[in-house]
Coordinates of C-alpha atoms and ligand atoms in Angstrom, one line a residue:
M101 CA 10.8 9.6 17.8
S102 CA 9.2 9.5 21.2
L103 CA 6.0 7.4 21.5
K104 CA 5.2 9.1 24.9
G105 CA 1.5 9.0 25.6
K106 CA 0.8 6.6 22.8
R107 CA -1.3 3.6 23.8
I108 CA -0.4 0.5 21.9
L109 CA -2.3 -2.8 22.0
L110 CA 0.1 -5.6 21.1
G111 CA -1.5 -8.9 20.0
V112 CA 0.8 -12.0 20.2
T113 CA -0.2 -15.2 18.5
G114 CA 1.2 -18.7 18.4
S115 CA 4.2 -18.6 16.1
I116 CA 7.9 -19.2 16.8
A117 CA 8.3 -15.5 16.0
A118 CA 6.5 -14.8 19.3
Y119 CA 10.0 -14.6 20.9
K120 CA 10.6 -11.4 18.8
S121 CA 7.5 -9.9 20.4
A122 CA 9.6 -9.5 23.6
F123 CA 12.1 -7.4 21.7
L124 CA 9.3 -5.3 20.2
V125 CA 7.7 -4.7 23.6
R126 CA 11.1 -3.5 24.9
L127 CA 11.5 -1.1 22.0
L128 CA 8.0 0.3 22.4
I129 CA 8.4 0.8 26.2
K130 CA 11.8 2.4 25.6
A131 CA 10.2 4.8 23.1
G132 CA 7.8 5.8 25.8
A133 CA 4.6 4.0 24.7
E134 CA 2.1 2.4 27.1
V135 CA 1.7 -1.2 26.0
Q136 CA -1.1 -3.7 26.7
I137 CA -0.5 -7.2 25.5
V138 CA -3.3 -9.5 24.5
A139 CA -2.1 -13.0 23.7
T140 CA -3.8 -16.1 22.4
A141 CA -3.4 -19.4 24.4
S142 CA -1.0 -20.8 21.8
A143 CA 1.3 -17.8 22.0
F144 CA 2.2 -19.1 25.5
E145 CA 3.6 -22.2 24.0
F146 CA 6.3 -20.0 22.5
I147 CA 6.7 -17.3 25.1
T148 CA 5.7 -17.0 28.7
P149 CA 3.2 -14.5 30.1
L150 CA 5.8 -13.6 32.8
T151 CA 8.3 -12.5 30.1
L152 CA 5.7 -10.4 28.3
A153 CA 4.2 -9.0 31.5
T154 CA 7.6 -8.1 33.0
L155 CA 8.6 -6.2 29.8
S156 CA 5.3 -4.5 29.2
K157 CA 4.9 -3.7 33.0
K158 CA 1.3 -4.9 32.8
P159 CA -0.4 -8.3 33.2
V160 CA -0.9 -10.0 29.9
L161 CA -4.6 -10.6 29.0
S162 CA -5.7 -13.8 27.2
E163 CA -9.0 -15.0 28.5
F164 CA -12.4 -13.4 28.5
Q165 CA -12.9 -14.2 32.2
K166 CA -10.5 -13.2 35.0
D167 CA -9.6 -16.0 37.5
N168 CA -13.1 -17.6 37.3
T169 CA -14.5 -14.8 39.5
G170 CA -17.0 -13.6 36.9
A171 CA -15.0 -10.5 36.4
W172 CA -14.1 -10.1 32.7
N173 CA -11.6 -8.4 30.4
N174 CA -13.7 -5.9 28.6
H175 CA -12.8 -6.2 24.9
V176 CA -14.8 -3.1 24.0
E177 CA -12.9 -1.0 26.4
L178 CA -9.6 -2.4 25.2
G179 CA -10.5 -1.7 21.6
L180 CA -11.4 1.9 22.5
W181 CA -8.4 2.4 24.7
A182 CA -5.7 1.9 22.0
D183 CA -4.3 4.5 19.6
L184 CA -2.9 1.6 17.6
M185 CA -3.4 -2.1 17.6
I186 CA -0.6 -4.3 16.2
V187 CA -0.6 -8.1 16.0
A188 CA 3.0 -9.4 15.8
P189 CA 3.4 -12.2 15.0
A190 CA 0.1 -12.8 13.2
T191 CA -0.4 -16.4 12.3
A192 CA -2.3 -17.8 9.3
N193 CA -5.0 -18.9 11.7
T194 CA -5.4 -15.4 13.2
L195 CA -5.4 -13.7 9.8
G196 CA -8.0 -16.1 8.6
K197 CA -10.2 -15.6 11.7
F198 CA -9.8 -11.8 11.6
S199 CA -10.7 -11.7 7.9
G200 CA -13.7 -14.0 8.5
G201 CA -15.0 -12.1 11.5
L202 CA -14.6 -15.0 13.8
C203 CA -14.5 -14.4 17.5
D204 CA -13.5 -17.4 19.7
N205 CA -10.8 -15.7 21.8
L206 CA -10.2 -12.4 23.5
L207 CA -7.8 -11.1 20.8
E208 CA -10.3 -11.6 18.1
A209 CA -13.0 -9.8 20.1
V210 CA -10.6 -6.9 20.7
Y211 CA -9.8 -6.8 17.0
L212 CA -13.5 -6.6 16.1
S213 CA -14.0 -3.9 18.7
A214 CA -11.0 -1.8 17.9
R215 CA -11.7 1.6 16.3
C216 CA -8.0 2.5 16.0
P217 CA -5.8 1.6 13.0
V218 CA -4.6 -2.0 13.0
M219 CA -1.2 -3.3 11.8
L220 CA -0.6 -7.0 11.2
A221 CA 2.8 -8.6 11.0
P222 CA 2.4 -12.1 9.5
A223 CA 4.8 -14.9 10.3
M224 CA 4.6 -18.4 8.8
D225 CA 6.3 -20.8 6.5
L226 CA 6.7 -19.8 2.9
D227 CA 4.2 -22.2 1.4
M228 CA 1.6 -21.2 4.0
Y229 CA 2.3 -17.5 3.2
Q230 CA 1.8 -18.1 -0.5
H231 CA -1.3 -20.2 -0.1
S232 CA -4.3 -18.6 -1.9
S233 CA -6.4 -18.7 1.3
V234 CA -3.8 -16.8 3.3
Q235 CA -3.3 -14.3 0.5
D236 CA -7.0 -13.9 0.2
S237 CA -7.2 -13.2 4.0
M238 CA -4.5 -10.5 3.7
R239 CA -6.2 -8.9 0.7
K240 CA -9.5 -8.8 2.6
L241 CA -7.8 -7.3 5.7
I242 CA -6.1 -4.7 3.5
S243 CA -9.5 -3.9 2.0
Y244 CA -10.9 -3.4 5.6
G245 CA -8.2 -0.7 6.0
N246 CA -5.7 -2.8 8.0
H247 CA -2.1 -2.4 7.3
I248 CA -0.1 -5.6 6.6
L249 CA 3.6 -5.4 7.5
E250 CA 4.7 -7.8 4.8
A251 CA 6.7 -10.8 5.9
Q252 CA 10.3 -10.8 4.9
S253 CA 12.4 -13.3 3.0
G254 CA 15.1 -15.3 4.6
E255 CA 15.7 -18.5 6.5
L256 CA 12.6 -19.9 8.2
A257 CA 12.2 -22.1 11.3
S258 CA 11.3 -25.0 9.0
G259 CA 14.8 -24.8 7.5
L260 CA 13.4 -23.7 4.2
S261 CA 14.2 -20.3 2.8
G262 CA 11.7 -17.8 1.4
Q263 CA 9.1 -15.2 2.3
G264 CA 7.4 -15.7 5.7
R265 CA 9.7 -14.2 8.4
M266 CA 8.0 -11.7 10.6
M267 CA 9.3 -8.1 10.0
E268 CA 12.1 -7.4 12.5
P269 CA 11.1 -5.5 15.6
E270 CA 13.3 -2.6 14.8
D271 CA 11.5 -2.2 11.4
I272 CA 8.1 -2.6 13.0
L273 CA 9.1 0.2 15.4
I274 CA 9.9 2.4 12.4
E275 CA 6.5 1.7 10.8
I276 CA 4.8 2.6 14.1
E277 CA 6.8 5.8 14.6
S278 CA 6.2 6.8 11.0
F279 CA 2.5 6.1 11.5
F280 CA 2.3 8.4 14.5
S281 CA 4.6 11.1 13.1
K282 CA 2.8 11.5 9.8
S283 CA -0.6 10.6 11.0
K284 CA -2.9 13.1 9.2
D285 CA -0.6 15.4 7.3
F286 CA -2.7 15.2 4.1
Q287 CA -6.0 16.0 5.9
G288 CA -8.3 18.2 3.8
K289 CA -6.4 17.5 0.5
K290 CA -8.2 16.0 -2.5
V291 CA -6.1 13.6 -4.5
L292 CA -6.6 12.0 -7.8
V293 CA -4.7 8.8 -8.8
T294 CA -4.8 7.2 -12.2
L295 CA -3.7 3.6 -12.1
G296 CA -3.6 0.3 -14.0
P297 CA -3.3 -0.3 -17.7
T298 CA -5.8 0.8 -20.4
Q299 CA -7.3 -1.7 -22.9
E300 CA -7.7 -0.6 -26.4
A301 CA -10.2 -2.7 -28.4
L302 CA -9.3 -4.2 -31.7
D303 CA -12.5 -6.2 -32.2
P304 CA -15.2 -7.4 -29.7
V305 CA -12.9 -10.0 -28.2
R306 CA -9.3 -8.6 -28.5
F307 CA -7.5 -5.6 -27.2
I308 CA -4.0 -4.0 -26.9
S309 CA -2.9 -3.5 -23.3
N310 CA 0.2 -3.9 -21.0
H311 CA 1.3 -5.7 -17.8
S312 CA 0.5 -2.9 -15.3
S313 CA -0.9 -4.4 -12.1
G314 CA -2.0 -1.1 -10.6
K315 CA -0.2 -2.1 -7.4
M316 CA 1.9 1.1 -7.2
G317 CA -1.1 3.3 -7.7
L318 CA -3.1 1.4 -5.1
A319 CA -0.2 1.7 -2.6
I320 CA -0.1 5.5 -3.2
A321 CA -3.9 5.7 -2.7
E322 CA -3.5 3.7 0.5
S323 CA -0.8 6.1 1.8
F324 CA -2.9 9.2 1.0
F325 CA -5.9 7.7 2.7
K326 CA -3.9 6.7 5.8
R327 CA -2.5 10.3 6.0
G328 CA -6.0 11.9 5.8
A329 CA -6.6 12.7 2.2
E330 CA -9.8 12.3 0.2
V331 CA -8.8 9.8 -2.5
H332 CA -10.3 9.6 -6.0
L333 CA -9.2 6.8 -8.3
I334 CA -9.5 6.3 -12.0
A335 CA -8.6 2.7 -12.6
G336 CA -8.0 0.7 -15.7
P337 CA -8.8 -3.0 -15.6
I338 CA -6.8 -4.6 -12.8
K339 CA -7.0 -7.9 -10.9
T340 CA -6.8 -6.5 -7.4
E341 CA -10.0 -5.6 -5.7
I342 CA -10.2 -1.9 -5.0
P343 CA -11.2 -1.0 -1.5
S344 CA -14.6 0.8 -1.2
K345 CA -13.1 3.6 0.9
F346 CA -11.8 5.2 -2.3
T347 CA -14.1 6.9 -4.7
T348 CA -13.4 4.9 -7.9
V349 CA -14.3 5.3 -11.5
N350 CA -13.5 2.2 -13.5
V351 CA -12.5 2.7 -17.1
S352 CA -11.1 0.7 -20.0
T353 CA -9.6 3.0 -22.6
A354 CA -7.3 6.0 -22.5
E355 CA -10.1 8.2 -23.9
E356 CA -12.4 7.2 -21.1
M357 CA -9.7 7.8 -18.5
L358 CA -9.0 11.2 -19.9
K359 CA -12.7 12.1 -19.9
S360 CA -13.1 11.0 -16.3
A361 CA -9.9 12.8 -15.2
Q362 CA -10.9 16.0 -16.9
S363 CA -14.2 16.0 -15.0
K364 CA -12.4 15.8 -11.7
H365 CA -9.2 17.7 -12.2
S366 CA -10.1 21.3 -11.2
A367 CA -11.4 20.1 -7.8
M368 CA -8.1 18.3 -6.9
D369 CA -5.1 19.5 -5.0
I370 CA -2.8 16.7 -6.0
C371 CA -2.9 14.4 -9.1
V372 CA -0.7 11.3 -9.4
F373 CA -0.6 9.8 -12.9
S374 CA 0.5 6.2 -12.3
A375 CA -1.6 4.6 -15.0
A376 CA 0.2 2.8 -17.8
V377 CA -1.8 4.4 -20.5
A378 CA -1.5 2.8 -24.0
D379 CA 0.1 5.4 -26.2
Y380 CA -1.7 4.1 -29.3
R381 CA -5.0 2.4 -30.1
P382 CA -6.2 0.5 -33.2
A383 CA -7.3 3.1 -35.7
E384 CA -10.4 1.1 -36.4
V385 CA -12.3 -1.2 -34.1
A386 CA -13.9 -4.1 -36.0
D387 CA -17.6 -4.7 -35.3
Q388 CA -17.1 -8.5 -35.6
K389 CA -14.3 -10.8 -34.5
I390 CA -11.5 -10.5 -37.0
K391 CA -11.2 -13.9 -38.7
K392 CA -7.8 -15.4 -39.6
S393 CA -6.8 -15.7 -43.3
D394 CA -3.8 -17.1 -45.1
S395 CA -2.1 -13.7 -45.4
D396 CA -0.4 -11.6 -42.7
L397 CA -2.4 -9.0 -40.8
S398 CA -1.3 -5.4 -40.2
I399 CA -3.0 -3.2 -37.6
S400 CA -3.0 0.5 -38.1
L401 CA -2.6 2.4 -34.8
T402 CA -3.6 5.9 -34.0
K403 CA -2.3 8.1 -31.1
N404 CA -4.1 8.2 -27.8
P405 CA -4.5 11.4 -25.9
D406 CA -1.8 12.0 -23.2
I407 CA -3.8 12.4 -20.0
A408 CA -0.9 13.9 -17.9
Q409 CA 0.1 16.3 -20.6
T410 CA -3.4 17.5 -21.4
L411 CA -4.2 18.1 -17.7
G412 CA -0.6 19.6 -17.2
K413 CA -1.7 22.4 -19.4
K414 CA -4.6 23.2 -17.1
K415 CA -2.6 22.9 -13.9
S416 CA -3.1 25.8 -11.5
Q417 CA -0.4 27.4 -9.3
K418 CA -1.7 25.5 -6.3
Q419 CA -2.0 22.1 -7.8
I420 CA 0.7 19.4 -7.7
H421 CA 1.2 16.9 -10.4
V422 CA 3.2 13.7 -10.1
G423 CA 4.2 11.5 -13.0
F424 CA 5.9 8.2 -13.6
A425 CA 8.5 7.2 -16.1
L426 CA 9.5 3.7 -17.1
E427 CA 12.6 3.8 -19.3
T428 CA 15.0 1.2 -20.8
E429 CA 17.7 3.7 -21.9
N430 CA 18.8 7.2 -21.1
E431 CA 16.7 6.8 -18.0
K432 CA 17.5 9.9 -16.1
K433 CA 17.6 12.3 -19.1
N434 CA 14.2 11.0 -20.4
A435 CA 12.7 11.2 -16.9
K436 CA 13.8 14.8 -16.4
Q437 CA 12.4 15.8 -19.8
K438 CA 9.0 14.6 -18.7
L439 CA 9.1 17.2 -15.9
T440 CA 8.8 20.0 -18.4
K441 CA 7.0 18.2 -21.2
K442 CA 4.1 17.2 -19.0
N443 CA 4.4 20.0 -16.4
F444 CA 5.0 17.6 -13.5
D445 CA 6.3 18.8 -10.2
L446 CA 7.8 15.4 -9.5
V447 CA 8.7 12.5 -11.7
V448 CA 9.2 9.0 -10.3
L449 CA 11.5 6.9 -12.4
N450 CA 11.1 3.1 -12.2
S451 CA 14.2 1.5 -13.6
L452 CA 13.6 -1.8 -15.4
Q453 CA 17.3 -2.4 -15.0
D454 CA 16.9 -2.9 -11.3
K455 CA 15.8 -6.4 -10.2
G456 CA 12.6 -6.2 -8.2
A457 CA 11.4 -2.9 -9.7
G458 CA 8.6 -2.5 -12.2
F459 CA 5.1 -3.4 -13.1
Q460 CA 4.1 -6.7 -11.5
G461 CA 6.0 -7.3 -8.3
D462 CA 5.5 -6.1 -4.7
T463 CA 8.8 -4.2 -4.6
N464 CA 10.1 -1.2 -6.4
K465 CA 13.3 0.9 -6.7
V466 CA 12.8 4.5 -7.8
T467 CA 14.5 7.8 -8.4
I468 CA 12.4 10.9 -7.7
F469 CA 13.2 14.0 -9.7
H470 CA 12.1 17.5 -8.5
R471 CA 11.9 20.5 -10.8
S472 CA 14.6 22.1 -8.6
G473 CA 17.0 19.5 -9.9
E474 CA 17.1 17.6 -6.6
Q475 CA 17.1 13.8 -7.0
I476 CA 16.2 11.2 -4.4
E477 CA 17.3 7.6 -5.0
S478 CA 15.6 4.8 -3.1
E479 CA 16.7 1.4 -2.0
L480 CA 14.6 -1.6 -3.1
L481 CA 11.4 -1.0 -1.0
S482 CA 8.0 -2.4 -0.8
K483 CA 5.5 -0.5 -2.9
S484 CA 3.9 0.9 0.2
Q485 CA 7.2 2.2 1.4
V486 CA 7.8 3.8 -2.1
A487 CA 4.4 5.3 -1.7
E488 CA 5.3 6.8 1.6
L489 CA 8.5 8.2 0.1
I490 CA 6.5 9.8 -2.8
L491 CA 4.1 11.5 -0.3
D492 CA 7.1 12.8 1.8
Q493 CA 8.6 14.3 -1.4
I494 CA 5.2 15.9 -2.4
K495 CA 5.6 17.8 0.9
N496 CA 8.9 19.2 -0.4
V497 CA 7.3 20.7 -3.5
P498 CA 7.4 24.5 -3.1
V499 CA 3.7 24.9 -3.7
W500 CA 2.9 22.6 -0.7
I501 CA 1.1 24.6 2.0
Ligands
LIG686 N1 0.7 9.2 -19.4 C1 -0.6 9.6 -19.5 N2 -1.2 9.4 -20.7 C2 -0.6 8.8 -21.7 C3 0.7 8.3 -21.6 C4 1.4 8.5 -20.4 O1 -1.1 10.2 -18.6 N3 -1.2 8.6 -22.9 C5 1.4 9.4 -18.1 C6 1.7 8.2 -17.3 O2 0.7 7.9 -16.4 C7 3.1 8.6 -16.6 C8 3.7 9.5 -17.6 O3 2.7 10.0 -18.4 O4 2.8 9.3 -15.4 C9 4.8 9.0 -18.4 O5 4.4 8.0 -19.3 P1 5.4 7.2 -20.3 O6 4.6 6.2 -21.0 O7 6.6 6.8 -19.6 O8 5.9 8.4 -21.2 P2 5.5 8.8 -22.6 O9 5.2 10.3 -22.6 O10 4.4 8.0 -23.2 O11 6.8 8.7 -23.5 P3 7.5 7.3 -24.0 O12 6.4 6.3 -24.3 O13 8.2 7.8 -25.2 O14 8.5 6.9 -22.9

């Protein structure tokens, strides 16, 4: 895809991965983009301004003041100029400062002034990447609407091996191209996403639930938002903080989730049922904590409503419903049956047999089934890449206008 006419502000910070920024600039310039580089002082310990300026065909900016003349690099103008800001590599230091709103260099001032979307490609050693403070910074930045291009696993400059390598420039280019090509293709659409587990009380202190993290649902919500949709969430109890840009109803039980979904359904264009709803709940909820005794205890369970199936019966010709299936045997057959049973237009099958797929992790491997019989099998992808794939397939559903 051509990036002709696109203005990209590339931030470079002080990591050994800064040498890869040179390759990224070359790819962006080759694709037709106009690139302005803003680097931190420590970036120049890894790559020279001359290299970056030669490749980007523009002087590299780094200081607030130009040559001590009193003239200055206007961070507000730079922030407004760009169609996209990408910081690659983004160090732990820069992520921490961005997330905390600090502003002691030009790059941070530009970041705070930017009105365009922001992508950040972290690069650091594996233990730094896993540190709670760095993870917190990233979560915060995601909640501000920034897009984190997850670090990849492999050999690191320290000699250790693990997650922390900056995404390869070729893959960053794909992310940038897909950002510009898809931009706002779901503008005007109203989308409902159910996500997370449900909790079914047994007594005031115990409940039945499952391991769903809600991460896949959140990734889907993020993609819809990025591509212009109005996103409504009905979320079971999850650990991740839900960004305030989504309209969210928090629920605990399947019955609450159904009630909330029913009240929103008719106004929606697309519904994605990613919640791991408990199929059963305790038939009786004890008023007081159940005390242990010498004998065994049996719990009688009663069936919960099926949210997707109930709303599937109400689905209009213009609405699109997407469901999930998590199977341990006869995967494809069971997944396809759900298309008709629950009146889905698409079913996304997570295979528990694939390493890296499933409830808790950050990656997933899926097969997407269309009513037409078409099947799309993915590689192992990040959950946000799976989300993009699902949105792309929604556009292939015949009722999509
Ligand atoms: N689902 C739902 N309400 C339920 C159960 C499931 O909305 N009470 C939705 C899920 O969000 C998912 C799809 O239905 O999109 C498939 O759920 P799954 O649990 O795999 O299938 P079940 O129909 O419950 O069948 P089984 O447990 O036998 O696999």
